[in-house]
Each structure stands twice: as structure tokens, then as C-alpha cells.
Amino acid sequence: MDKCKRVSSKDVAKEAGVSQATVSYVLNNVEGVKIKPETREAVLEAAKKLNYHPNLIAKSMRLRKAMSIGVVSDKSMSSYMTMNVLEGVRDALLSRNYTMTLCSNKSEDIESAEYIRYYSSNRIDGIIFVFTKLSEEQINYLIENNIPYVVIHTNFGNEISHMVNTNMEEAVHEAIKQLVESYGTDFAYFGVHAGRLENMRYNTYLKTLDKLGLEFKEDKVLKFETNEEGAIETLEEYYRKNTTLPRSILCDSAYLALNVLKFAAQKGIRVPEQTAVIGIGTTNFTAFSYPSLSAIEAPLARMGYIGCDMLFDVLENKPGQDVIVLKWEYIQRGSS
Amino acid sequence: MDKCKRVSSKDVAKEAGVSQATVSYVLNNVEGVKIKPETREAVLEAAKKLNYHPNLIAKSMRLRKAMSIGVVSDKSMSSYMTMNVLEGVRDALLSRNYTMTLCSNKSEDIESAEYIRYYSSNRIDGIIFVFTKLSEEQINYLIENNIPYVVIHTNFGNEISHMVNTNMEEAVHEAIKQLVESYGTDFAYFGVHAGRLENMRYNTYLKTLDKLGLEFKEDKVLKFETNEEGAIETLEEYYRKNTTLPRSILCDSAYLALNVLKFAAQKGIRVPEQTAVIGIGTTNFTAFSYPSLSAIEAPLARMGYIGCDMLFDVLENKPGQDVIVLKWEYIQRGSS
DNA sequence: CTGAAAGCGCTAACAT
DNA sequence: ATGTTAGCGCTTTCAG
């Protein structure tokens, strides 16, 4: 095991009294190469006896594959979600004997981005973007340079290839239906004026209202600009006007939902007895809030697993699917 | 950039009209090798013109270094903390042009652990354990096989080498002092009967009481067995007896502290007006609780950075320090 | 100051 | 059914 005296396939060959090629054939189970059972046995035994571990760097070099996948994710993103996706990616990599190389997404110009440098210098075969905000420039660079990538849940819609997307429509439908059935139509949407993701969520809300035959009420849409204080200010304003919160609230992020819980606690509003709250999104703290937060959540690990499978389709030039859409789930906890 | 027509140092050599060796000398700034300025210029220019990126797999092979570090961390650990440590590790790796390979810590027998397999097959040069529960067996295996490792904050005390530890004594001292000064001596410790880590925290509490000349009161130590319900039950019991909570509480984890906040909200106890709460540990949700949680926190990114530096000392056979101890910080927020 | 050549450990086409 | 051999792209003696 000591670095200085590592055993190579040559040593195994010598021990087994065969050629290096045979060792390779046996250990890799190369198809179309027939090996006499006793020879195979001898090789296997020698390998075991010498405690042989193939040098994967050498293999990589010969195969001209890095045998590693770069994973990049914005630091800003909730690490809990990222970690869950990475679990899925790792599971998919394991069986293929690939490793996972962590990359950051910070860089001035694209050519010097960590993941591009790693790819250029053959350290990774492809890239999985997890919850990463990508610019047109970045995507174009990847496509133009023919760099294998998969994008898991980004700011882009379905306009680009190789992405794992999710659909929360059904889950939102289910959640709203339950809210309205349980608590009536004094039901609000609480969200932020922001990127496509948020607009998508908002549109899903609108569409669901429509489907359920519910009336759209402008004063039940609490929207604010993206800044730290906006959320609380907006709640505060609603509260001043109505001296209460809506009977039930769908928040476009778990962050906001937790803010609502916080605000409610501050004002002495009981949840869910006076106001029911549902968040959209997953955090590891849904269980710690009081009450625990009901939420519409994405299937994180599966997204990672599927995304990784997709990347291998790209690497192996298999046809594969361009865009895969997975469903979110409505998970009812204490706040609704 | 396309994999098929990658430019090699040979191409650069040809373009510059020099030998491959010279290219290597120039691009690596090899010490003790003098290159005529115009030759150097020519090489640099050729490299730029051809958009040359050295193949790091080949370099790895030649140098017999993987140029990557394995990072393993238990999944169970708070991913937020892990991620923060990883940030630090990455920063330290970046300047050395090393990559970070993520490893899991699940495996039946040690020889087949992901990180051991990666090391055996030359994919990583060393291992950083981040918040990992390690067995004697694991540590012994690493030592016996001379595998470079660094351990960041594990269940072991200072009994093993190559570890980054932290010390919360000063921070606890500061926190308790502030609690007692602001809220008097009706001050409790809330914790779990568990492993060394928890006992260490408890002992720190005891030591600090002593240092501050405060009396130890048995009824102000709320301890319970490790199980999900234990925490709330314990609070409930105290509450039944005293019809209130202690004036201030130091909790041995952020988890518990959040549970106390939850419990207080449930009972209508105002924090910090009626009960002040401080947690020990970092989470990304301290800011979401109501009120935001005061806490004694570890310097996560620095732990990663320092740990990584330490590993390189090991790799380069530099003397280096065996155990480094960093201080925690008391961060006052809304709950105290 | 620079070039020629060997070789890291592996695989695969070709030969036997 | 197995051995021979030629590299993969790089670094690094050793020669000049």
C-alpha cells in the first residue's frame, strides 16, 4: 500500500506466469477475449495475493477518460438541497467507478472557471450543474466547445438540452386544494418579484386557481422586491391593513414560509389554527419550526441520480432524453 | 477543446520550434533550468496560440501523484457545517491546483471504503475527514498503511495525530458570563447524555461555572437520553414543576436550542424577555428562528483551510503541527 | 541552454 | 487462448 512499492499489473503478470495483457483481459473481463479458466484463476489469485489495485490514473490516461465528473453548485444555494442531490449523483457514479470532483462556480471570465479548467486539463469528463444560475454565455460556451454537461434545476426553462427539471404543478394543485377545502377561500400567495423560477411558481399558482375554479384576488397576492427586509415589510403592511394574516398562505419558498411563521409568532397568530402556511421547497429545518412546516418538495436525490445517468448517455453518445421532468410532492406537516 | 484533437506539449514544441522538454521547463518554471528569454517567449506564445492545456492525468501519472484530495464526511452531519468546511478546503486546494474528490463513509469493511479504494488506486493523495465518526479500526488502518490523512473535528479527542480541533471554552465563558450578568443566576444547562463531544461540552460548562464562581445547581441541569422525544419531554417536565422555564438556558446543540424556542413559542413564553436561549453550534437557520438564535459557533471555513494545509504538510513530509486547536466564537443574536 | 530518450502503468491492435 | 508491442502525454535524467 505504501506509495513507494506499489504493485503493478506487471508484477501480477509475473506472479501468475502470464503476460501483462492477460492480466488486463482477466481483470477487466474484456468481452470477446476467451481466457482459459485455470489462467483466469491464476491471475485472480496472484492479484489477491499481491493485493493489487489497478492504477486508475494510468488507466485514465490510456483510456483518455478522466473517470471523474465535475459537480458545480452555487455557494449561495441551500446546501441542504445540494447535498441531497449530490447523494443521488454519487450513487449513480459508484457503480461506474467514477468519482465526483467538486467545483466552485466563481470566476471572472468563463475560460478560467474551475470546471472549464478541469475539463480542459482532462481532470473531468463532464459537468453536472446543480442549482446553478447559468448565463447564456456559459451555456453557449459549453455547447460550442462540445463539453458534456447536464443541468439540474437551473434558472433556464426547458430551452436548453440535457437538463433535469421538475414540475410542481400537481403538488401545488394538491396543496391548494387541501388548503381551500380545509380553510376556505381566504387564501393568499406570498412571493418575491424575481427570476423565472419565481415567476414559474407564481404562474403555477395562477393556473391552479383556474383549474380549481377559484377566483383570483389581487389583494391576496403578496409580492415584494428582492431584498432582505421586503418579506417582513410586506407582511407587516398586510397585517396593518387587515389586523390579521390570510387564513392560509402559500409561500414561494421555504425561506418565506419560515419568515411567515416567525412573523406569526411575533404577532401571536397561531399556526395553523388562525393561519395555515405551506412553503415551496425543501430545507432541513422544516421540522424545527413551530409548527413544523408543510411543504411542496422536490425529489432531490432522484434528481441527482437521473441527472448523472443522463450525463453518461451524453458521454457514451447514446440517444437519451434531452429533458427529464420529475414531479414534486406535497408533504403535509404541522403548519397546514 | 474537442477531446479528439487535444493539443499536447508536443504540438506546442513543434509550433515553437523547440523540444518537448523545453516546453515543460518553461511552462513549469522548473528551478535550476535557465531558458533564453526569446525561447521562453516563443513557447509561451505557441502555447497561447494553440490554446494548450497540459493534460493533468499524464502529469499525475508521471509525478505519481493524484493531485486530488479525498474528502469524507458522514451524511448524517449537518450539511451546512460540512459545506462551510469544504469551502475552506477548496480555497486551500485551489492555489495548489489540486482537486477535491467527494467520498462517502459507508461501507461494511474498511478495505472497501470508498476513500480507501480511491487511495489504493491512486485517485487521491490523502484524505480529509470532516465531522466524521471514526472507529479505532479506521484510524489504525490509516496509520498502519501510512495513508496521509487529516481529521477535522471527530469523535476522538487529541489522542491521535493530524487533527484540527476546536476549543469552545473561551466562547462558553463569554456567553455564560453575559447570560448571568444580564439575567441573573437562574441559569440552566440543557443537553443530552451522549458521546464524548457532549460530555466535553458539559464539562466546559462545569469548568466555566467554577471559573466564574457560580454555584452548581443540580436542578438546573436538564439532561436526557438520546432520542427524538427526549428533548421536549424534559422541557415539559421542568415546565410542569416550575410553571416556567429557567431565566436563561445554554443548550449543548443548536438543534436543542431551536427546540427550546419551539417549546417556548408553544407555551407562550417570550424569548429573551422571559427566557434567554443560547445554542452551541452553527446552523444556517439561526436567523430564521424567532427570535434569531444566539450561538457559540465554530470557525468552519478556517477549519477546512487549516486542515488542508496540514494535510499538505504531511504529504510533503514537512514537520508541521500534529494538532491544531481553533477557538469558537460567541455570536449574540436575538435570543439572548 | 536545449534536445533525445526513457519510462510512469495501463490497454488494445496485431501476431502467434 | 495468450504474448508482443506500441503508445497515451508528461517529466527528467543525461548528453551535447
PDB file of N, CA, C and O in Angstrom, chain A residues 227-286:
ATOM      1  N   ASN A 227     -35.253  41.801  -1.502  1.00  0.00           N
ATOM      2  CA  ASN A 227     -34.281  42.312  -0.538  1.00  0.00           C
ATOM      3  C   ASN A 227     -34.634  41.770   0.826  1.00  0.00           C
ATOM      4  O   ASN A 227     -35.749  41.316   1.065  1.00  0.00           O
ATOM      5  N   GLU A 228     -33.686  41.796   1.675  1.00  0.00           N
ATOM      6  CA  GLU A 228     -33.840  41.125   2.960  1.00  0.00           C
ATOM      7  C   GLU A 228     -35.099  41.558   3.704  1.00  0.00           C
ATOM      8  O   GLU A 228     -35.823  40.744   4.219  1.00  0.00           O
ATOM      9  N   GLU A 229     -35.338  42.864   3.727  1.00  0.00           N
ATOM     10  CA  GLU A 229     -36.421  43.353   4.573  1.00  0.00           C
ATOM     11  C   GLU A 229     -37.792  43.246   3.914  1.00  0.00           C
ATOM     12  O   GLU A 229     -38.819  43.272   4.575  1.00  0.00           O
ATOM     13  N   GLY A 230     -37.793  43.117   2.596  1.00  0.00           N
ATOM     14  CA  GLY A 230     -39.042  43.122   1.846  1.00  0.00           C
ATOM     15  C   GLY A 230     -40.098  42.196   2.405  1.00  0.00           C
ATOM     16  O   GLY A 230     -41.266  42.575   2.543  1.00  0.00           O
ATOM     17  N   ALA A 231     -39.701  40.998   2.738  1.00  0.00           N
ATOM     18  CA  ALA A 231     -40.647  39.990   3.195  1.00  0.00           C
ATOM     19  C   ALA A 231     -41.416  40.465   4.419  1.00  0.00           C
ATOM     20  O   ALA A 231     -42.654  40.493   4.417  1.00  0.00           O
ATOM     21  N   ILE A 232     -40.680  40.823   5.431  1.00  0.00           N
ATOM     22  CA  ILE A 232     -41.319  41.228   6.680  1.00  0.00           C
ATOM     23  C   ILE A 232     -42.163  42.491   6.483  1.00  0.00           C
ATOM     24  O   ILE A 232     -43.297  42.582   6.966  1.00  0.00           O
ATOM     25  N   GLU A 233     -41.620  43.447   5.734  1.00  0.00           N
ATOM     26  CA  GLU A 233     -42.373  44.679   5.459  1.00  0.00           C
ATOM     27  C   GLU A 233     -43.730  44.375   4.830  1.00  0.00           C
ATOM     28  O   GLU A 233     -44.753  44.944   5.202  1.00  0.00           O
ATOM     29  N   THR A 234     -43.689  43.464   3.863  1.00  0.00           N
ATOM     30  CA  THR A 234     -44.916  43.124   3.159  1.00  0.00           C
ATOM     31  C   THR A 234     -45.943  42.519   4.099  1.00  0.00           C
ATOM     32  O   THR A 234     -47.128  42.862   4.065  1.00  0.00           O
ATOM     33  N   LEU A 235     -45.481  41.618   4.950  1.00  0.00           N
ATOM     34  CA  LEU A 235     -46.382  41.009   5.927  1.00  0.00           C
ATOM     35  C   LEU A 235     -46.926  42.074   6.872  1.00  0.00           C
ATOM     36  O   LEU A 235     -48.120  42.127   7.170  1.00  0.00           O
ATOM     37  N   GLU A 236     -46.012  42.911   7.301  1.00  0.00           N
ATOM     38  CA  GLU A 236     -46.356  43.982   8.226  1.00  0.00           C
ATOM     39  C   GLU A 236     -47.479  44.848   7.635  1.00  0.00           C
ATOM     40  O   GLU A 236     -48.461  45.178   8.310  1.00  0.00           O
ATOM     41  N   GLU A 237     -47.298  45.177   6.372  1.00  0.00           N
ATOM     42  CA  GLU A 237     -48.278  46.035   5.703  1.00  0.00           C
ATOM     43  C   GLU A 237     -49.653  45.370   5.640  1.00  0.00           C
ATOM     44  O   GLU A 237     -50.676  45.982   5.942  1.00  0.00           O
ATOM     45  N   TYR A 238     -49.636  44.096   5.253  1.00  0.00           N
ATOM     46  CA  TYR A 238     -50.897  43.358   5.178  1.00  0.00           C
ATOM     47  C   TYR A 238     -51.556  43.333   6.553  1.00  0.00           C
ATOM     48  O   TYR A 238     -52.760  43.537   6.690  1.00  0.00           O
ATOM     49  N   TYR A 239     -50.709  43.100   7.546  1.00  0.00           N
ATOM     50  CA  TYR A 239     -51.208  42.983   8.918  1.00  0.00           C
ATOM     51  C   TYR A 239     -51.814  44.301   9.399  1.00  0.00           C
ATOM     52  O   TYR A 239     -52.854  44.329  10.062  1.00  0.00           O
ATOM     53  N   ARG A 240     -51.181  45.421   9.063  1.00  0.00           N
ATOM     54  CA  ARG A 240     -51.706  46.738   9.436  1.00  0.00           C
ATOM     55  C   ARG A 240     -53.084  46.952   8.842  1.00  0.00           C
ATOM     56  O   ARG A 240     -54.005  47.386   9.518  1.00  0.00           O
ATOM     57  N   LYS A 241     -53.186  46.591   7.569  1.00  0.00           N
ATOM     58  CA  LYS A 241     -54.458  46.802   6.870  1.00  0.00           C
ATOM     59  C   LYS A 241     -55.566  45.918   7.408  1.00  0.00           C
ATOM     60  O   LYS A 241     -56.704  46.323   7.561  1.00  0.00           O
ATOM     61  N   ASN A 242     -55.219  44.641   7.657  1.00  0.00           N
ATOM     62  CA  ASN A 242     -56.256  43.658   7.970  1.00  0.00           C
ATOM     63  C   ASN A 242     -56.269  43.198   9.425  1.00  0.00           C
ATOM     64  O   ASN A 242     -57.114  42.404   9.817  1.00  0.00           O
ATOM     65  N   THR A 243     -55.318  43.655  10.191  1.00  0.00           N
ATOM     66  CA  THR A 243     -55.147  43.233  11.593  1.00  0.00           C
ATOM     67  C   THR A 243     -55.122  41.717  11.759  1.00  0.00           C
ATOM     68  O   THR A 243     -55.425  41.191  12.816  1.00  0.00           O
ATOM     69  N   THR A 244     -54.766  41.030  10.727  1.00  0.00           N
ATOM     70  CA  THR A 244     -54.585  39.571  10.769  1.00  0.00           C
ATOM     71  C   THR A 244     -53.834  39.149   9.513  1.00  0.00           C
ATOM     72  O   THR A 244     -53.546  39.978   8.656  1.00  0.00           O
ATOM     73  N   LEU A 245     -53.542  37.868   9.437  1.00  0.00           N
ATOM     74  CA  LEU A 245     -52.960  37.335   8.193  1.00  0.00           C
ATOM     75  C   LEU A 245     -54.049  36.568   7.459  1.00  0.00           C
ATOM     76  O   LEU A 245     -55.077  36.244   8.048  1.00  0.00           O
ATOM     77  N   PRO A 246     -53.852  36.257   6.203  1.00  0.00           N
ATOM     78  CA  PRO A 246     -54.841  35.443   5.483  1.00  0.00           C
ATOM     79  C   PRO A 246     -55.039  34.104   6.192  1.00  0.00           C
ATOM     80  O   PRO A 246     -54.156  33.644   6.913  1.00  0.00           O
ATOM     81  N   ARG A 247     -56.168  33.474   5.979  1.00  0.00           N
ATOM     82  CA  ARG A 247     -56.477  32.200   6.642  1.00  0.00           C
ATOM     83  C   ARG A 247     -55.482  31.116   6.246  1.00  0.00           C
ATOM     84  O   ARG A 247     -55.136  30.251   7.040  1.00  0.00           O
ATOM     85  N   SER A 248     -55.046  31.178   4.993  1.00  0.00           N
ATOM     86  CA  SER A 248     -53.993  30.243   4.582  1.00  0.00           C
ATOM     87  C   SER A 248     -53.089  30.913   3.552  1.00  0.00           C
ATOM     88  O   SER A 248     -53.528  31.758   2.785  1.00  0.00           O
ATOM     89  N   ILE A 249     -51.812  30.530   3.597  1.00  0.00           N
ATOM     90  CA  ILE A 249     -50.815  31.178   2.741  1.00  0.00           C
ATOM     91  C   ILE A 249     -49.935  30.140   2.069  1.00  0.00           C
ATOM     92  O   ILE A 249     -49.426  29.224   2.724  1.00  0.00           O
ATOM     93  N   LEU A 250     -49.760  30.323   0.775  1.00  0.00           N
ATOM     94  CA  LEU A 250     -48.790  29.509   0.049  1.00  0.00           C
ATOM     95  C   LEU A 250     -47.581  30.394  -0.223  1.00  0.00           C
ATOM     96  O   LEU A 250     -47.710  31.449  -0.834  1.00  0.00           O
ATOM     97  N   CYS A 251     -46.418  29.987   0.241  1.00  0.00           N
ATOM     98  CA  CYS A 251     -45.221  30.814   0.082  1.00  0.00           C
ATOM     99  C   CYS A 251     -44.334  30.231  -1.012  1.00  0.00           C
ATOM    100  O   CYS A 251     -44.187  29.014  -1.102  1.00  0.00           O
ATOM    101  N   ASP A 252     -43.732  31.104  -1.800  1.00  0.00           N
ATOM    102  CA  ASP A 252     -42.985  30.559  -2.927  1.00  0.00           C
ATOM    103  C   ASP A 252     -41.590  30.064  -2.556  1.00  0.00           C
ATOM    104  O   ASP A 252     -40.816  29.683  -3.419  1.00  0.00           O
ATOM    105  N   SER A 253     -41.280  30.058  -1.282  1.00  0.00           N
ATOM    106  CA  SER A 253     -40.043  29.405  -0.836  1.00  0.00           C
ATOM    107  C   SER A 253     -40.170  29.020   0.624  1.00  0.00           C
ATOM    108  O   SER A 253     -40.994  29.576   1.359  1.00  0.00           O
ATOM    109  N   ALA A 254     -39.365  28.076   1.029  1.00  0.00           N
ATOM    110  CA  ALA A 254     -39.381  27.662   2.420  1.00  0.00           C
ATOM    111  C   ALA A 254     -38.887  28.820   3.291  1.00  0.00           C
ATOM    112  O   ALA A 254     -39.370  29.039   4.398  1.00  0.00           O
ATOM    113  N   TYR A 255     -37.950  29.552   2.746  1.00  0.00           N
ATOM    114  CA  TYR A 255     -37.420  30.736   3.419  1.00  0.00           C
ATOM    115  C   TYR A 255     -38.553  31.675   3.816  1.00  0.00           C
ATOM    116  O   TYR A 255     -38.681  32.089   4.963  1.00  0.00           O
ATOM    117  N   LEU A 256     -39.382  31.970   2.855  1.00  0.00           N
ATOM    118  CA  LEU A 256     -40.508  32.865   3.126  1.00  0.00           C
ATOM    119  C   LEU A 256     -41.482  32.258   4.113  1.00  0.00           C
ATOM    120  O   LEU A 256     -41.996  32.939   5.001  1.00  0.00           O
ATOM    121  N   ALA A 257     -41.724  30.980   3.942  1.00  0.00           N
ATOM    122  CA  ALA A 257     -42.666  30.313   4.829  1.00  0.00           C
ATOM    123  C   ALA A 257     -42.170  30.408   6.273  1.00  0.00           C
ATOM    124  O   ALA A 257     -42.942  30.680   7.193  1.00  0.00           O
ATOM    125  N   LEU A 258     -40.886  30.216   6.450  1.00  0.00           N
ATOM    126  CA  LEU A 258     -40.329  30.312   7.803  1.00  0.00           C
ATOM    127  C   LEU A 258     -40.442  31.739   8.319  1.00  0.00           C
ATOM    128  O   LEU A 258     -40.676  31.976   9.497  1.00  0.00           O
ATOM    129  N   ASN A 259     -40.302  32.688   7.423  1.00  0.00           N
ATOM    130  CA  ASN A 259     -40.488  34.076   7.807  1.00  0.00           C
ATOM    131  C   ASN A 259     -41.924  34.351   8.238  1.00  0.00           C
ATOM    132  O   ASN A 259     -42.160  35.130   9.158  1.00  0.00           O
ATOM    133  N   VAL A 260     -42.834  33.714   7.555  1.00  0.00           N
ATOM    134  CA  VAL A 260     -44.233  33.887   7.945  1.00  0.00           C
ATOM    135  C   VAL A 260     -44.459  33.310   9.338  1.00  0.00           C
ATOM    136  O   VAL A 260     -45.105  33.933  10.193  1.00  0.00           O
ATOM    137  N   LEU A 261     -43.911  32.137   9.574  1.00  0.00           N
ATOM    138  CA  LEU A 261     -44.052  31.521  10.900  1.00  0.00           C
ATOM    139  C   LEU A 261     -43.478  32.443  11.974  1.00  0.00           C
ATOM    140  O   LEU A 261     -44.053  32.636  13.045  1.00  0.00           O
ATOM    141  N   LYS A 262     -42.327  32.993  11.647  1.00  0.00           N
ATOM    142  CA  LYS A 262     -41.657  33.898  12.565  1.00  0.00           C
ATOM    143  C   LYS A 262     -42.549  35.109  12.847  1.00  0.00           C
ATOM    144  O   LYS A 262     -42.773  35.487  13.995  1.00  0.00           O
ATOM    145  N   PHE A 263     -43.063  35.662  11.782  1.00  0.00           N
ATOM    146  CA  PHE A 263     -43.927  36.835  11.899  1.00  0.00           C
ATOM    147  C   PHE A 263     -45.175  36.504  12.722  1.00  0.00           C
ATOM    148  O   PHE A 263     -45.588  37.271  13.607  1.00  0.00           O
ATOM    149  N   ALA A 264     -45.747  35.355  12.431  1.00  0.00           N
ATOM    150  CA  ALA A 264     -46.954  34.944  13.147  1.00  0.00           C
ATOM    151  C   ALA A 264     -46.664  34.810  14.636  1.00  0.00           C
ATOM    152  O   ALA A 264     -47.439  35.273  15.482  1.00  0.00           O
ATOM    153  N   ALA A 265     -45.528  34.199  14.951  1.00  0.00           N
ATOM    154  CA  ALA A 265     -45.146  34.042  16.354  1.00  0.00           C
ATOM    155  C   ALA A 265     -45.037  35.405  17.022  1.00  0.00           C
ATOM    156  O   ALA A 265     -45.514  35.622  18.139  1.00  0.00           O
ATOM    157  N   GLN A 266     -44.433  36.326  16.289  1.00  0.00           N
ATOM    158  CA  GLN A 266     -44.234  37.683  16.785  1.00  0.00           C
ATOM    159  C   GLN A 266     -45.566  38.358  17.126  1.00  0.00           C
ATOM    160  O   GLN A 266     -45.670  39.074  18.117  1.00  0.00           O
ATOM    161  N   LYS A 267     -46.538  38.125  16.258  1.00  0.00           N
ATOM    162  CA  LYS A 267     -47.825  38.799  16.421  1.00  0.00           C
ATOM    163  C   LYS A 267     -48.802  37.983  17.255  1.00  0.00           C
ATOM    164  O   LYS A 267     -49.969  38.363  17.428  1.00  0.00           O
ATOM    165  N   GLY A 268     -48.366  36.825  17.687  1.00  0.00           N
ATOM    166  CA  GLY A 268     -49.267  35.985  18.467  1.00  0.00           C
ATOM    167  C   GLY A 268     -50.354  35.322  17.645  1.00  0.00           C
ATOM    168  O   GLY A 268     -51.409  34.969  18.156  1.00  0.00           O
ATOM    169  N   ILE A 269     -50.091  35.138  16.352  1.00  0.00           N
ATOM    170  CA  ILE A 269     -51.067  34.454  15.500  1.00  0.00           C
ATOM    171  C   ILE A 269     -50.763  32.961  15.511  1.00  0.00           C
ATOM    172  O   ILE A 269     -49.643  32.560  15.230  1.00  0.00           O
ATOM    173  N   ARG A 270     -51.719  32.147  15.860  1.00  0.00           N
ATOM    174  CA  ARG A 270     -51.465  30.710  15.957  1.00  0.00           C
ATOM    175  C   ARG A 270     -51.543  30.016  14.601  1.00  0.00           C
ATOM    176  O   ARG A 270     -52.425  30.308  13.794  1.00  0.00           O
ATOM    177  N   VAL A 271     -50.558  29.127  14.392  1.00  0.00           N
ATOM    178  CA  VAL A 271     -50.498  28.373  13.144  1.00  0.00           C
ATOM    179  C   VAL A 271     -50.687  26.901  13.467  1.00  0.00           C
ATOM    180  O   VAL A 271     -50.030  26.390  14.369  1.00  0.00           O
ATOM    181  N   PRO A 272     -51.571  26.167  12.810  1.00  0.00           N
ATOM    182  CA  PRO A 272     -52.412  26.594  11.696  1.00  0.00           C
ATOM    183  C   PRO A 272     -53.804  27.047  12.112  1.00  0.00           C
ATOM    184  O   PRO A 272     -54.632  27.273  11.246  1.00  0.00           O
ATOM    185  N   GLU A 273     -54.052  27.175  13.439  1.00  0.00           N
ATOM    186  CA  GLU A 273     -55.418  27.474  13.877  1.00  0.00           C
ATOM    187  C   GLU A 273     -55.962  28.777  13.293  1.00  0.00           C
ATOM    188  O   GLU A 273     -57.132  28.871  12.934  1.00  0.00           O
ATOM    189  N   GLN A 274     -55.095  29.814  13.212  1.00  0.00           N
ATOM    190  CA  GLN A 274     -55.576  31.083  12.657  1.00  0.00           C
ATOM    191  C   GLN A 274     -55.077  31.304  11.231  1.00  0.00           C
ATOM    192  O   GLN A 274     -55.751  31.895  10.402  1.00  0.00           O
ATOM    193  N   THR A 275     -53.865  30.830  10.991  1.00  0.00           N
ATOM    194  CA  THR A 275     -53.295  30.948   9.649  1.00  0.00           C
ATOM    195  C   THR A 275     -52.527  29.670   9.314  1.00  0.00           C
ATOM    196  O   THR A 275     -51.702  29.222  10.112  1.00  0.00           O
ATOM    197  N   ALA A 276     -52.846  29.083   8.169  1.00  0.00           N
ATOM    198  CA  ALA A 276     -52.120  27.886   7.738  1.00  0.00           C
ATOM    199  C   ALA A 276     -51.038  28.299   6.755  1.00  0.00           C
ATOM    200  O   ALA A 276     -51.228  29.227   5.973  1.00  0.00           O
ATOM    201  N   VAL A 277     -49.901  27.629   6.824  1.00  0.00           N
ATOM    202  CA  VAL A 277     -48.778  28.022   5.967  1.00  0.00           C
ATOM    203  C   VAL A 277     -48.194  26.814   5.245  1.00  0.00           C
ATOM    204  O   VAL A 277     -47.980  25.753   5.840  1.00  0.00           O
ATOM    205  N   ILE A 278     -47.946  26.995   3.960  1.00  0.00           N
ATOM    206  CA  ILE A 278     -47.254  25.958   3.193  1.00  0.00           C
ATOM    207  C   ILE A 278     -46.112  26.622   2.434  1.00  0.00           C
ATOM    208  O   ILE A 278     -46.283  27.694   1.858  1.00  0.00           O
ATOM    209  N   GLY A 279     -44.963  25.991   2.457  1.00  0.00           N
ATOM    210  CA  GLY A 279     -43.836  26.515   1.702  1.00  0.00           C
ATOM    211  C   GLY A 279     -43.613  25.704   0.446  1.00  0.00           C
ATOM    212  O   GLY A 279     -44.094  24.582   0.328  1.00  0.00           O
ATOM    213  N   ILE A 280     -42.898  26.284  -0.489  1.00  0.00           N
ATOM    214  CA  ILE A 280     -42.496  25.509  -1.660  1.00  0.00           C
ATOM    215  C   ILE A 280     -40.989  25.364  -1.582  1.00  0.00           C
ATOM    216  O   ILE A 280     -40.263  26.353  -1.595  1.00  0.00           O
ATOM    217  N   GLY A 281     -40.515  24.160  -1.458  1.00  0.00           N
ATOM    218  CA  GLY A 281     -39.082  23.941  -1.367  1.00  0.00           C
ATOM    219  C   GLY A 281     -38.711  23.146  -0.133  1.00  0.00           C
ATOM    220  O   GLY A 281     -39.482  23.040   0.814  1.00  0.00           O
ATOM    221  N   THR A 282     -37.509  22.592  -0.163  1.00  0.00           N
ATOM    222  CA  THR A 282     -37.067  21.697   0.885  1.00  0.00           C
ATOM    223  C   THR A 282     -35.975  22.334   1.724  1.00  0.00           C
ATOM    224  O   THR A 282     -35.071  22.954   1.206  1.00  0.00           O
ATOM    225  N   THR A 283     -36.065  22.188   3.018  1.00  0.00           N
ATOM    226  CA  THR A 283     -34.958  22.565   3.876  1.00  0.00           C
ATOM    227  C   THR A 283     -34.869  21.526   4.972  1.00  0.00           C
ATOM    228  O   THR A 283     -35.821  20.797   5.225  1.00  0.00           O
ATOM    229  N   ASN A 284     -33.732  21.486   5.638  1.00  0.00           N
ATOM    230  CA  ASN A 284     -33.633  20.525   6.729  1.00  0.00           C
ATOM    231  C   ASN A 284     -34.213  21.094   8.008  1.00  0.00           C
ATOM    232  O   ASN A 284     -34.090  20.500   9.050  1.00  0.00           O
ATOM    233  N   PHE A 285     -34.849  22.224   7.917  1.00  0.00           N
ATOM    234  CA  PHE A 285     -35.358  22.820   9.134  1.00  0.00           C
ATOM    235  C   PHE A 285     -36.864  22.893   9.203  1.00  0.00           C
ATOM    236  O   PHE A 285     -37.412  23.478  10.114  1.00  0.00           O
ATOM    237  N   THR A 286     -37.494  22.269   8.231  1.00  0.00           N
ATOM    238  CA  THR A 286     -38.948  22.249   8.270  1.00  0.00           C
ATOM    239  C   THR A 286     -39.418  21.678   9.590  1.00  0.00           C
ATOM    240  O   THR A 286     -40.416  22.118  10.141  1.00  0.00           O
TER     241      THR A 286
END
